PDB file of C-alpha atoms and ligand atoms in Angstrom:
ATOM      1  CA  MET A 943      16.444 -25.865  29.467  1.00 96.00           C
ATOM      2  CA  ARG A 944      16.924 -25.917  25.715  1.00 98.00           C
ATOM      3  CA  LEU A 945      20.433 -24.414  25.528  1.00 98.00           C
ATOM      4  CA  GLN A 946      22.009 -26.023  28.585  1.00 98.00           C
ATOM      5  CA  GLY A 947      25.798 -26.073  28.197  1.00 96.00           C
ATOM      6  CA  LYS A 948      25.729 -24.188  24.881  1.00 98.00           C
ATOM      7  CA  THR A 949      27.655 -21.060  23.985  1.00 98.00           C
ATOM      8  CA  ALA A 950      26.309 -18.249  21.829  1.00 98.00           C
ATOM      9  CA  LEU A 951      27.362 -14.993  20.211  1.00 98.00           C
ATOM     10  CA  ILE A 952      24.757 -12.290  19.553  1.00 98.00           C
ATOM     11  CA  THR A 953      25.828  -9.193  17.625  1.00 98.00           C
ATOM     12  CA  GLY A 954      23.818  -6.136  18.664  1.00 98.00           C
ATOM     13  CA  GLY A 955      22.908  -7.922  21.896  1.00 98.00           C
ATOM     14  CA  ASN A 956      22.592  -4.710  23.902  1.00 98.00           C
ATOM     15  CA  SER A 957      19.253  -3.528  22.486  1.00 98.00           C
ATOM     16  CA  GLY A 958      15.889  -4.618  21.068  1.00 98.00           C
ATOM     17  CA  ILE A 959      15.638  -8.095  19.551  1.00 98.00           C
ATOM     18  CA  GLY A 960      19.288  -8.949  20.323  1.00 98.00           C
ATOM     19  CA  LEU A 961      18.900  -8.116  24.015  1.00 98.00           C
ATOM     20  CA  ALA A 962      15.596 -10.025  24.303  1.00 98.00           C
ATOM     21  CA  THR A 963      17.341 -13.012  22.705  1.00 98.00           C
ATOM     22  CA  ALA A 964      20.330 -12.735  25.068  1.00 98.00           C
ATOM     23  CA  ARG A 965      17.930 -12.781  28.041  1.00 98.00           C
ATOM     24  CA  LEU A 966      16.108 -15.845  26.684  1.00 98.00           C
ATOM     25  CA  PHE A 967      19.322 -17.720  25.814  1.00 98.00           C
ATOM     26  CA  VAL A 968      20.738 -17.148  29.320  1.00 98.00           C
ATOM     27  CA  ALA A 969      17.416 -18.262  30.850  1.00 98.00           C
ATOM     28  CA  GLU A 970      17.648 -21.422  28.709  1.00 98.00           C
ATOM     29  CA  GLY A 971      21.092 -22.261  30.101  1.00 98.00           C
ATOM     30  CA  ALA A 972      23.491 -20.769  27.521  1.00 98.00           C
ATOM     31  CA  ARG A 973      26.631 -18.750  28.093  1.00 98.00           C
ATOM     32  CA  VAL A 974      26.295 -15.738  25.837  1.00 98.00           C
ATOM     33  CA  ALA A 975      28.670 -13.159  24.366  1.00 98.00           C
ATOM     34  CA  ILE A 976      27.076  -9.961  23.092  1.00 98.00           C
ATOM     35  CA  THR A 977      28.508  -7.115  21.042  1.00 98.00           C
ATOM     36  CA  GLY A 978      27.356  -3.555  20.504  1.00 98.00           C
ATOM     37  CA  ARG A 979      28.653  -0.002  20.298  1.00 98.00           C
ATOM     38  CA  ASN A 980      26.834   1.713  23.154  1.00 98.00           C
ATOM     39  CA  LYS A 981      28.779   1.292  26.402  1.00 98.00           C
ATOM     40  CA  THR A 982      25.851   2.246  28.647  1.00 98.00           C
ATOM     41  CA  THR A 983      23.488  -0.405  27.279  1.00 98.00           C
ATOM     42  CA  LEU A 984      26.288  -3.003  27.106  1.00 98.00           C
ATOM     43  CA  ASP A 985      27.110  -2.401  30.790  1.00 98.00           C
ATOM     44  CA  ALA A 986      23.414  -2.571  31.721  1.00 98.00           C
ATOM     45  CA  ALA A 987      23.030  -5.929  29.921  1.00 98.00           C
ATOM     46  CA  ALA A 988      26.175  -7.285  31.594  1.00 97.00           C
ATOM     47  CA  LYS A 989      24.870  -6.187  35.005  1.00 97.00           C
ATOM     48  CA  GLU A 990      21.437  -7.693  34.405  1.00 97.00           C
ATOM     49  CA  LEU A 991      22.566 -11.045  32.989  1.00 95.00           C
ATOM     50  CA  GLY A 992      25.534 -11.604  35.303  1.00 92.00           C
ATOM     51  CA  HIS A 993      28.283 -14.171  34.966  1.00 90.00           C
ATOM     52  CA  ASN A 994      26.685 -16.012  32.027  1.00 93.00           C
ATOM     53  CA  LEU A 995      27.155 -12.957  29.797  1.00 96.00           C
ATOM     54  CA  LEU A 996      30.267 -11.486  28.197  1.00 97.00           C
ATOM     55  CA  ALA A 997      29.770  -7.996  26.737  1.00 98.00           C
ATOM     56  CA  PHE A 998      32.110  -6.557  24.107  1.00 98.00           C
ATOM     57  CA  ARG A 999      32.084  -3.016  22.814  1.00 98.00           C
ATOM     58  CA  ALA A1000      32.738  -3.248  19.079  1.00 96.00           C
ATOM     59  CA  ASP A1001      31.510  -2.168  15.702  1.00 98.00           C
ATOM     60  CA  VAL A1002      30.712  -5.192  13.486  1.00 97.00           C
ATOM     61  CA  LEU A1003      32.868  -3.618  10.772  1.00 97.00           C
ATOM     62  CA  ASP A1004      35.947  -3.105  12.958  1.00 98.00           C
ATOM     63  CA  SER A1005      38.248  -5.972  11.997  1.00 97.00           C
ATOM     64  CA  LYS A1006      40.763  -5.333  14.796  1.00 97.00           C
ATOM     65  CA  ALA A1007      38.003  -5.412  17.421  1.00 97.00           C
ATOM     66  CA  ARG A1008      36.518  -8.544  15.836  1.00 97.00           C
ATOM     67  CA  GLU A1009      39.865 -10.309  16.050  1.00 97.00           C
ATOM     68  CA  LEU A1010      40.151  -9.500  19.763  1.00 97.00           C
ATOM     69  CA  ILE A1011      36.571 -10.525  20.499  1.00 97.00           C
ATOM     70  CA  PHE A1012      36.861 -13.914  18.836  1.00 98.00           C
ATOM     71  CA  LYS A1013      40.160 -14.539  20.603  1.00 98.00           C
ATOM     72  CA  GLU A1014      38.521 -13.773  23.933  1.00 98.00           C
ATOM     73  CA  ILE A1015      35.473 -15.910  23.118  1.00 98.00           C
ATOM     74  CA  LYS A1016      37.833 -18.773  22.274  1.00 98.00           C
ATOM     75  CA  ASP A1017      39.689 -18.303  25.553  1.00 98.00           C
ATOM     76  CA  GLU A1018      36.456 -18.099  27.601  1.00 97.00           C
ATOM     77  CA  PHE A1019      34.115 -20.516  25.787  1.00 98.00           C
ATOM     78  CA  GLY A1020      36.483 -22.689  23.730  1.00 98.00           C
ATOM     79  CA  HIS A1021      33.957 -22.877  20.868  1.00 98.00           C
ATOM     80  CA  LEU A1022      30.608 -21.456  19.737  1.00 98.00           C
ATOM     81  CA  ASP A1023      27.384 -23.451  19.288  1.00 98.00           C
ATOM     82  CA  ILE A1024      25.232 -20.523  18.168  1.00 99.00           C
ATOM     83  CA  VAL A1025      25.766 -17.275  16.265  1.00 99.00           C
ATOM     84  CA  PHE A1026      22.878 -14.809  16.010  1.00 99.00           C
ATOM     85  CA  ALA A1027      24.011 -12.188  13.477  1.00 98.00           C
ATOM     86  CA  ASN A1028      21.505  -9.566  14.513  1.00 98.00           C
ATOM     87  CA  ALA A1029      23.233  -6.160  14.495  1.00 98.00           C
ATOM     88  CA  GLY A1030      21.665  -3.917  11.914  1.00 98.00           C
ATOM     89  CA  ILE A1031      20.507  -0.426  11.090  1.00 97.00           C
ATOM     90  CA  GLY A1032      17.461   0.946   9.291  1.00 93.00           C
ATOM     91  CA  GLN A1033      17.269   3.725   6.772  1.00 87.00           C
ATOM     92  CA  PHE A1034      14.269   5.846   5.916  1.00 83.00           C
ATOM     93  CA  GLY A1035      14.218   8.321   3.054  1.00 87.00           C
ATOM     94  CA  SER A1036      13.423   8.558  -0.603  1.00 89.00           C
ATOM     95  CA  ILE A1037      15.917   7.726  -3.351  1.00 92.00           C
ATOM     96  CA  ALA A1038      16.639  11.421  -3.738  1.00 93.00           C
ATOM     97  CA  GLU A1039      17.219  11.903  -0.014  1.00 91.00           C
ATOM     98  CA  THR A1040      19.597   8.963   0.380  1.00 93.00           C
ATOM     99  CA  SER A1041      23.265   9.720  -0.091  1.00 95.00           C
ATOM    100  CA  GLU A1042      25.811   7.279  -1.459  1.00 96.00           C
ATOM    101  CA  GLU A1043      27.417   7.244   2.015  1.00 97.00           C
ATOM    102  CA  GLN A1044      24.117   6.292   3.686  1.00 95.00           C
ATOM    103  CA  PHE A1045      23.469   3.578   1.109  1.00 96.00           C
ATOM    104  CA  ASP A1046      26.949   2.152   1.673  1.00 97.00           C
ATOM    105  CA  GLU A1047      26.621   2.327   5.465  1.00 97.00           C
ATOM    106  CA  VAL A1048      23.438   0.231   5.435  1.00 97.00           C
ATOM    107  CA  LEU A1049      24.887  -2.350   3.042  1.00 98.00           C
ATOM    108  CA  ARG A1050      28.170  -2.498   4.960  1.00 98.00           C
ATOM    109  CA  THR A1051      26.485  -2.910   8.359  1.00 98.00           C
ATOM    110  CA  ASN A1052      23.598  -5.227   7.458  1.00 98.00           C
ATOM    111  CA  LEU A1053      25.265  -7.384   4.813  1.00 98.00           C
ATOM    112  CA  THR A1054      29.070  -7.109   4.941  1.00 98.00           C
ATOM    113  CA  GLY A1055      28.928  -7.056   8.764  1.00 98.00           C
ATOM    114  CA  VAL A1056      26.998 -10.338   8.788  1.00 98.00           C
ATOM    115  CA  PHE A1057      29.408 -11.938   6.328  1.00 98.00           C
ATOM    116  CA  LEU A1058      32.434 -10.871   8.384  1.00 98.00           C
ATOM    117  CA  THR A1059      30.850 -12.070  11.631  1.00 98.00           C
ATOM    118  CA  ILE A1060      30.214 -15.524  10.167  1.00 98.00           C
ATOM    119  CA  LYS A1061      33.681 -15.663   8.588  1.00 98.00           C
ATOM    120  CA  SER A1062      35.321 -14.864  11.934  1.00 98.00           C
ATOM    121  CA  ALA A1063      33.093 -17.278  13.865  1.00 98.00           C
ATOM    122  CA  LEU A1064      33.621 -20.228  11.543  1.00 98.00           C
ATOM    123  CA  PRO A1065      36.822 -21.572  13.155  1.00 98.00           C
ATOM    124  CA  LEU A1066      34.929 -21.760  16.486  1.00 98.00           C
ATOM    125  CA  LEU A1067      31.864 -23.543  15.090  1.00 98.00           C
ATOM    126  CA  ARG A1068      31.626 -27.314  15.207  1.00 94.00           C
ATOM    127  CA  THR A1069      29.201 -29.982  14.035  1.00 97.00           C
ATOM    128  CA  GLY A1070      25.709 -29.224  15.346  1.00 98.00           C
ATOM    129  CA  ALA A1071      26.258 -25.462  15.416  1.00 98.00           C
ATOM    130  CA  SER A1072      23.473 -23.113  14.327  1.00 99.00           C
ATOM    131  CA  ILE A1073      23.738 -19.687  12.710  1.00 99.00           C
ATOM    132  CA  VAL A1074      20.675 -17.437  12.699  1.00 99.00           C
ATOM    133  CA  LEU A1075      20.520 -14.208  10.677  1.00 99.00           C
ATOM    134  CA  ASN A1076      18.128 -11.362  11.405  1.00 98.00           C
ATOM    135  CA  GLY A1077      16.478 -10.550   8.088  1.00 98.00           C
ATOM    136  CA  SER A1078      13.324  -8.532   7.485  1.00 97.00           C
ATOM    137  CA  ILE A1079      10.081  -8.658   5.561  1.00 97.00           C
ATOM    138  CA  ALA A1080      11.373  -5.446   3.917  1.00 96.00           C
ATOM    139  CA  GLU A1081      12.957  -7.923   1.526  1.00 95.00           C
ATOM    140  CA  TYR A1082       9.458  -8.698   0.173  1.00 95.00           C
ATOM    141  CA  ILE A1083       7.373  -5.597   0.775  1.00 93.00           C
ATOM    142  CA  GLY A1084       8.201  -2.403  -1.071  1.00 91.00           C
ATOM    143  CA  ALA A1085       7.852   0.752   1.032  1.00 85.00           C
ATOM    144  CA  PRO A1086       7.921   4.175  -0.622  1.00 80.00           C
ATOM    145  CA  SER A1087      10.237   5.742   1.960  1.00 76.00           C
ATOM    146  CA  GLY A1088      12.638   2.869   2.216  1.00 72.00           C
ATOM    147  CA  ALA A1089      15.359   4.040  -0.203  1.00 75.00           C
ATOM    148  CA  GLY A1090      15.891   0.425  -1.173  1.00 93.00           C
ATOM    149  CA  CYS A1091      19.189  -0.010   0.648  1.00 95.00           C
ATOM    150  CA  TYR A1092      17.616  -1.627   3.718  1.00 95.00           C
ATOM    151  CA  ALA A1093      15.545  -4.012   1.570  1.00 96.00           C
ATOM    152  CA  ALA A1094      18.595  -4.775  -0.559  1.00 97.00           C
ATOM    153  CA  SER A1095      20.732  -5.508   2.495  1.00 97.00           C
ATOM    154  CA  LYS A1096      18.179  -7.936   3.926  1.00 97.00           C
ATOM    155  CA  GLY A1097      17.468  -9.585   0.561  1.00 98.00           C
ATOM    156  CA  GLY A1098      21.193  -9.970  -0.014  1.00 98.00           C
ATOM    157  CA  MET A1099      21.593 -11.493   3.413  1.00 98.00           C
ATOM    158  CA  HIS A1100      18.836 -14.023   2.711  1.00 98.00           C
ATOM    159  CA  SER A1101      20.409 -15.051  -0.622  1.00 98.00           C
ATOM    160  CA  MET A1102      23.809 -15.285   1.041  1.00 98.00           C
ATOM    161  CA  SER A1103      22.378 -17.562   3.744  1.00 99.00           C
ATOM    162  CA  ARG A1104      21.287 -20.138   1.174  1.00 98.00           C
ATOM    163  CA  ALA A1105      24.739 -20.246  -0.453  1.00 98.00           C
ATOM    164  CA  MET A1106      26.301 -20.527   2.985  1.00 98.00           C
ATOM    165  CA  ALA A1107      23.912 -23.327   3.963  1.00 98.00           C
ATOM    166  CA  ALA A1108      25.047 -25.320   0.945  1.00 98.00           C
ATOM    167  CA  GLU A1109      28.685 -24.774   1.895  1.00 98.00           C
ATOM    168  CA  LEU A1110      28.249 -25.454   5.617  1.00 98.00           C
ATOM    169  CA  SER A1111      25.848 -28.397   5.637  1.00 98.00           C
ATOM    170  CA  PRO A1112      28.634 -30.973   4.994  1.00 98.00           C
ATOM    171  CA  LEU A1113      30.185 -29.635   8.225  1.00 98.00           C
ATOM    172  CA  GLY A1114      26.915 -30.181  10.115  1.00 98.00           C
ATOM    173  CA  ILE A1115      26.435 -26.440  10.575  1.00 99.00           C
ATOM    174  CA  ARG A1116      22.938 -25.032   9.964  1.00 99.00           C
ATOM    175  CA  ILE A1117      22.062 -21.479   8.908  1.00 99.00           C
ATOM    176  CA  ASN A1118      18.601 -19.934   8.862  1.00 99.00           C
ATOM    177  CA  VAL A1119      16.959 -16.522   8.771  1.00 99.00           C
ATOM    178  CA  VAL A1120      14.308 -15.006  11.015  1.00 99.00           C
ATOM    179  CA  ALA A1121      12.423 -12.276   9.148  1.00 98.00           C
ATOM    180  CA  PRO A1122      10.565  -9.917  11.495  1.00 98.00           C
ATOM    181  CA  GLY A1123       7.816  -7.493  10.565  1.00 97.00           C
ATOM    182  CA  PRO A1124       7.298  -4.343  12.664  1.00 96.00           C
ATOM    183  CA  ILE A1125       8.667  -5.005  16.153  1.00 97.00           C
ATOM    184  CA  LYS A1126       8.688  -2.597  19.118  1.00 97.00           C
ATOM    185  CA  THR A1127      12.390  -1.810  19.568  1.00 96.00           C
ATOM    186  CA  PRO A1128      14.491   1.377  19.701  1.00 93.00           C
ATOM    187  CA  ILE A1129      15.259   1.063  15.950  1.00 90.00           C
ATOM    188  CA  MET A1130      12.720   3.729  14.973  1.00 82.00           C
ATOM    189  CA  GLU A1131      13.706   6.151  17.739  1.00 84.00           C
ATOM    190  CA  ARG A1132      17.180   6.241  16.229  1.00 85.00           C
ATOM    191  CA  HIS A1133      15.799   8.257  13.314  1.00 78.00           C
ATOM    192  CA  GLN A1134      14.664  11.136  15.527  1.00 76.00           C
ATOM    193  CA  MET A1135      11.329  11.678  13.829  1.00 82.00           C
ATOM    194  CA  PRO A1136       9.074  14.352  15.308  1.00 86.00           C
ATOM    195  CA  PRO A1137       6.728  12.606  17.834  1.00 88.00           C
ATOM    196  CA  GLU A1138       3.610  13.228  15.716  1.00 90.00           C
ATOM    197  CA  GLN A1139       5.264  11.691  12.624  1.00 87.00           C
ATOM    198  CA  SER A1140       6.452   8.728  14.655  1.00 86.00           C
ATOM    199  CA  ALA A1141       2.930   8.204  16.094  1.00 90.00           C
ATOM    200  CA  ALA A1142       1.473   8.352  12.561  1.00 90.00           C
ATOM    201  CA  VAL A1143       3.990   5.759  11.301  1.00 87.00           C
ATOM    202  CA  VAL A1144       3.156   3.439  14.208  1.00 91.00           C
ATOM    203  CA  GLN A1145      -0.583   3.808  13.615  1.00 93.00           C
ATOM    204  CA  THR A1146      -0.221   3.099   9.896  1.00 90.00           C
ATOM    205  CA  LEU A1147       2.019   0.123  10.580  1.00 90.00           C
ATOM    206  CA  GLU A1148      -0.338  -1.381  13.151  1.00 94.00           C
ATOM    207  CA  SER A1149      -3.379  -1.012  10.918  1.00 96.00           C
ATOM    208  CA  SER A1150      -1.556  -2.940   8.190  1.00 96.00           C
ATOM    209  CA  VAL A1151      -0.845  -5.970  10.392  1.00 98.00           C
ATOM    210  CA  PRO A1152      -3.501  -8.720  10.295  1.00 97.00           C
ATOM    211  CA  LEU A1153      -2.879  -9.374  14.009  1.00 98.00           C
ATOM    212  CA  GLY A1154      -3.493  -5.651  14.581  1.00 97.00           C
ATOM    213  CA  ARG A1155      -0.372  -4.743  16.506  1.00 97.00           C
ATOM    214  CA  ARG A1156       3.407  -4.522  16.354  1.00 97.00           C
ATOM    215  CA  GLY A1157       5.321  -7.520  17.667  1.00 98.00           C
ATOM    216  CA  GLU A1158       7.390  -7.671  20.831  1.00 98.00           C
ATOM    217  CA  ALA A1159      11.134  -8.347  20.715  1.00 98.00           C
ATOM    218  CA  GLU A1160      10.496 -11.430  22.895  1.00 98.00           C
ATOM    219  CA  GLU A1161       8.203 -12.892  20.200  1.00 99.00           C
ATOM    220  CA  VAL A1162      11.111 -12.808  17.740  1.00 99.00           C
ATOM    221  CA  ALA A1163      13.541 -14.129  20.370  1.00 99.00           C
ATOM    222  CA  LYS A1164      11.407 -17.256  20.844  1.00 99.00           C
ATOM    223  CA  VAL A1165      11.683 -18.045  17.127  1.00 99.00           C
ATOM    224  CA  VAL A1166      15.434 -17.415  17.217  1.00 99.00           C
ATOM    225  CA  LEU A1167      15.603 -19.850  20.157  1.00 99.00           C
ATOM    226  CA  PHE A1168      13.866 -22.520  18.048  1.00 99.00           C
ATOM    227  CA  LEU A1169      16.303 -21.999  15.149  1.00 99.00           C
ATOM    228  CA  ALA A1170      19.310 -21.883  17.485  1.00 99.00           C
ATOM    229  CA  SER A1171      18.391 -24.992  19.460  1.00 98.00           C
ATOM    230  CA  ASP A1172      18.445 -28.664  18.528  1.00 98.00           C
ATOM    231  CA  ASP A1173      14.620 -28.485  18.213  1.00 98.00           C
ATOM    232  CA  SER A1174      15.295 -27.338  14.626  1.00 98.00           C
ATOM    233  CA  SER A1175      17.997 -29.940  13.928  1.00 98.00           C
ATOM    234  CA  TYR A1176      16.628 -30.724  10.419  1.00 98.00           C
ATOM    235  CA  VAL A1177      16.063 -27.096   9.427  1.00 98.00           C
ATOM    236  CA  THR A1178      18.642 -25.277   7.336  1.00 98.00           C
ATOM    237  CA  ALA A1179      18.554 -22.741   4.483  1.00 98.00           C
ATOM    238  CA  SER A1180      15.087 -21.732   5.723  1.00 98.00           C
ATOM    239  CA  GLU A1181      13.437 -18.531   6.789  1.00 98.00           C
ATOM    240  CA  ILE A1182      10.749 -18.020   9.419  1.00 98.00           C
ATOM    241  CA  VAL A1183       8.671 -14.882   8.999  1.00 98.00           C
ATOM    242  CA  VAL A1184       7.507 -13.279  12.273  1.00 98.00           C
ATOM    243  CA  ASP A1185       5.251 -10.487  11.033  1.00 98.00           C
ATOM    244  CA  GLY A1186       1.729 -10.868  12.427  1.00 98.00           C
ATOM    245  CA  GLY A1187       0.571 -12.032   8.999  1.00 98.00           C
ATOM    246  CA  ILE A1188       1.644  -9.073   6.829  1.00 97.00           C
ATOM    247  CA  THR A1189       3.306 -11.018   4.029  1.00 97.00           C
ATOM    248  CA  GLY A1190       0.977 -14.020   4.015  1.00 97.00           C
ATOM    249  CA  ALA A1191      -2.420 -12.536   4.831  1.00 97.00           C
ATOM    250  CA  MET A1192      -2.201  -8.869   3.857  1.00 95.00           C
ATOM    251  CA  PHE A1193      -5.948  -8.440   3.239  1.00 95.00           C
ATOM    252  CA  GLY A1194      -6.753  -9.542   6.776  1.00 96.00           C
ATOM    253  CA  ALA A1195      -5.259  -6.287   8.079  1.00 97.00           C
ATOM    254  CA  PRO A1196      -7.561  -3.773   9.839  1.00 96.00           C
ATOM    255  CA  VAL A1197      -6.787  -1.169   7.146  1.00 95.00           C
ATOM    256  CA  TYR A1198      -8.737  -3.247   4.589  1.00 94.00           C
ATOM    257  CA  GLY A1199     -11.793  -3.602   6.819  1.00 90.00           C
ATOM    258  CA  ARG A1200     -14.191  -6.074   5.217  1.00 71.00           C
ATOM    259  CA  ALA A1201     -13.384  -4.993   1.665  1.00 66.00           C
ATOM    260  CA  PHE A1202     -12.407  -8.517   0.656  1.00 68.00           C
TER     261      PHE A1202
HETATM  262  P1  LIG B 504      17.827  -1.860  17.781  1.00 78.81           P
HETATM  263  O1  LIG B 504      18.151  -0.543  17.185  1.00 78.81           O
HETATM  264  O2  LIG B 504      17.234  -1.923  19.126  1.00 78.81           O
HETATM  265  O3  LIG B 504      19.124  -2.800  17.772  1.00 78.81           O
HETATM  266  C1  LIG B 504      20.110  -2.753  16.803  1.00 78.81           C
HETATM  267  C2  LIG B 504      21.348  -3.391  17.391  1.00 78.81           C
HETATM  268  O4  LIG B 504      22.359  -3.456  16.386  1.00 78.81           O
HETATM  269  C3  LIG B 504      21.914  -2.582  18.549  1.00 78.81           C
HETATM  270  O5  LIG B 504      22.349  -3.459  19.545  1.00 78.81           O
HETATM  271  C4  LIG B 504      23.085  -1.856  17.922  1.00 78.81           C
HETATM  272  O6  LIG B 504      24.126  -1.586  18.835  1.00 78.81           O
HETATM  273  C5  LIG B 504      23.545  -2.897  16.923  1.00 78.81           C
HETATM  274  N1  LIG B 504      24.339  -2.329  15.854  1.00 78.81           N
HETATM  275  C6  LIG B 504      23.925  -1.557  14.819  1.00 78.81           C
HETATM  276  N2  LIG B 504      24.951  -1.243  14.038  1.00 78.81           N
HETATM  277  C7  LIG B 504      26.044  -1.823  14.583  1.00 78.81           C
HETATM  278  C8  LIG B 504      27.414  -1.855  14.247  1.00 78.81           C
HETATM  279  N3  LIG B 504      27.905  -1.216  13.165  1.00 78.81           N
HETATM  280  N4  LIG B 504      28.258  -2.567  15.028  1.00 78.81           N
HETATM  281  C9  LIG B 504      27.789  -3.212  16.132  1.00 78.81           C
HETATM  282  N5  LIG B 504      26.510  -3.207  16.502  1.00 78.81           N
HETATM  283  C10 LIG B 504      25.652  -2.514  15.742  1.00 78.81           C
HETATM  284  O7  LIG B 504      16.849  -2.515  16.721  1.00 78.81           O
HETATM  285  P2  LIG B 504      16.251  -3.983  16.529  1.00 78.81           P
HETATM  286  O8  LIG B 504      16.404  -4.813  17.731  1.00 78.81           O
HETATM  287  O9  LIG B 504      14.914  -3.749  15.973  1.00 78.81           O
HETATM  288  O10 LIG B 504      17.189  -4.499  15.342  1.00 78.81           O
HETATM  289  C11 LIG B 504      17.872  -5.742  15.377  1.00 78.81           C
HETATM  290  C12 LIG B 504      17.812  -6.357  14.005  1.00 78.81           C
HETATM  291  O11 LIG B 504      16.456  -6.654  13.694  1.00 78.81           O
HETATM  292  C13 LIG B 504      18.340  -5.466  12.879  1.00 78.81           C
HETATM  293  O12 LIG B 504      19.152  -6.223  12.016  1.00 78.81           O
HETATM  294  C14 LIG B 504      17.072  -5.033  12.164  1.00 78.81           C
HETATM  295  O13 LIG B 504      17.287  -4.764  10.792  1.00 78.81           O
HETATM  296  C15 LIG B 504      16.193  -6.269  12.362  1.00 78.81           C
HETATM  297  N6  LIG B 504      14.775  -5.996  12.168  1.00 78.81           N
HETATM  298  C16 LIG B 504      14.084  -5.197  13.034  1.00 78.81           C
HETATM  299  C17 LIG B 504      12.743  -4.933  12.820  1.00 78.81           C
HETATM  300  C18 LIG B 504      11.939  -4.055  13.719  1.00 78.81           C
HETATM  301  O14 LIG B 504      10.798  -3.695  13.362  1.00 78.81           O
HETATM  302  N7  LIG B 504      12.410  -3.687  14.903  1.00 78.81           N
HETATM  303  C19 LIG B 504      12.030  -5.499  11.649  1.00 78.81           C
HETATM  304  C20 LIG B 504      12.859  -6.350  10.822  1.00 78.81           C
HETATM  305  C21 LIG B 504      14.169  -6.572  11.089  1.00 78.81           C
HETATM  306  P3  LIG B 504      24.271  -0.107  19.515  1.00 78.81           P
HETATM  307  O15 LIG B 504      22.945   0.175  20.180  1.00 78.81           O
HETATM  308  O16 LIG B 504      25.371  -0.283  20.488  1.00 78.81           O
HETATM  309  O17 LIG B 504      24.559   0.828  18.392  1.00 78.81           O
END
């Protein structure tokens, strides 16, 4: 077991990639604290993963809740070996369709929320600890309906991780980013697209992936496990892209056929 005796915090651990990672971490021997806003999915995760899981209902931007959570984690775990700052939201819509409030909400959740999580966790982290941030290939690939705020939040997070790595490496704390491509999670359902539009988006996405399909949350979780565990003990300030080849081998995608 690769995380035997370790303790971990996963923000947004009640859904999608965060939940798949919580399952894997517990299976690998860790005690895990998850956060999220949805009580039903938090309770379901707590029921499924049993005594090795603490579930906290909290918004990443709620400083009062954060204070209470980190106090409880300290009381229960004593310290943290791993932080997976995963909670995040997407935003679809053109520049014209995106309001200032929506732009701010994405930046606040995906970037400020990550900063505040790390800031609060720092007193509990000790030498050998690993921080993993959930980025996105949206940082590299322009999409016409992306409004820019999501890409900006993930690009900002990646830049921030490098500055943080420089600051934290003297303390023996590593920080890395996992950058997923299209992964099957509830993130898209949250936008309540009509079913036919959603099916068209999925089809377009899949035809633009060299491996010809969307990824599974578990395929990202396995990479997070590598970055969180001592297997990556000499890796910091890095990013691992988990995107079926989109950024590195674009022209291998089914949509291009044999044109190249
Ligand atoms: P989900 O929608 O399934 O999960 C998002 C998680 O973030 C949920 O647990 C949600 O909690 C939590 N969350 C969102 N906002 C807040 C908040 N303000 N406070 C606390 N928790 C919050 O989607 P994914 O698993 O796909 O997303 C996880 C991460 O992966 C995100 O950062 C996303 O940007 C990134 N990502 C996903 C990709 C994909 O294709 N799926 C591609 C690239 C990156 P709750 O349900 O309780 O609201």
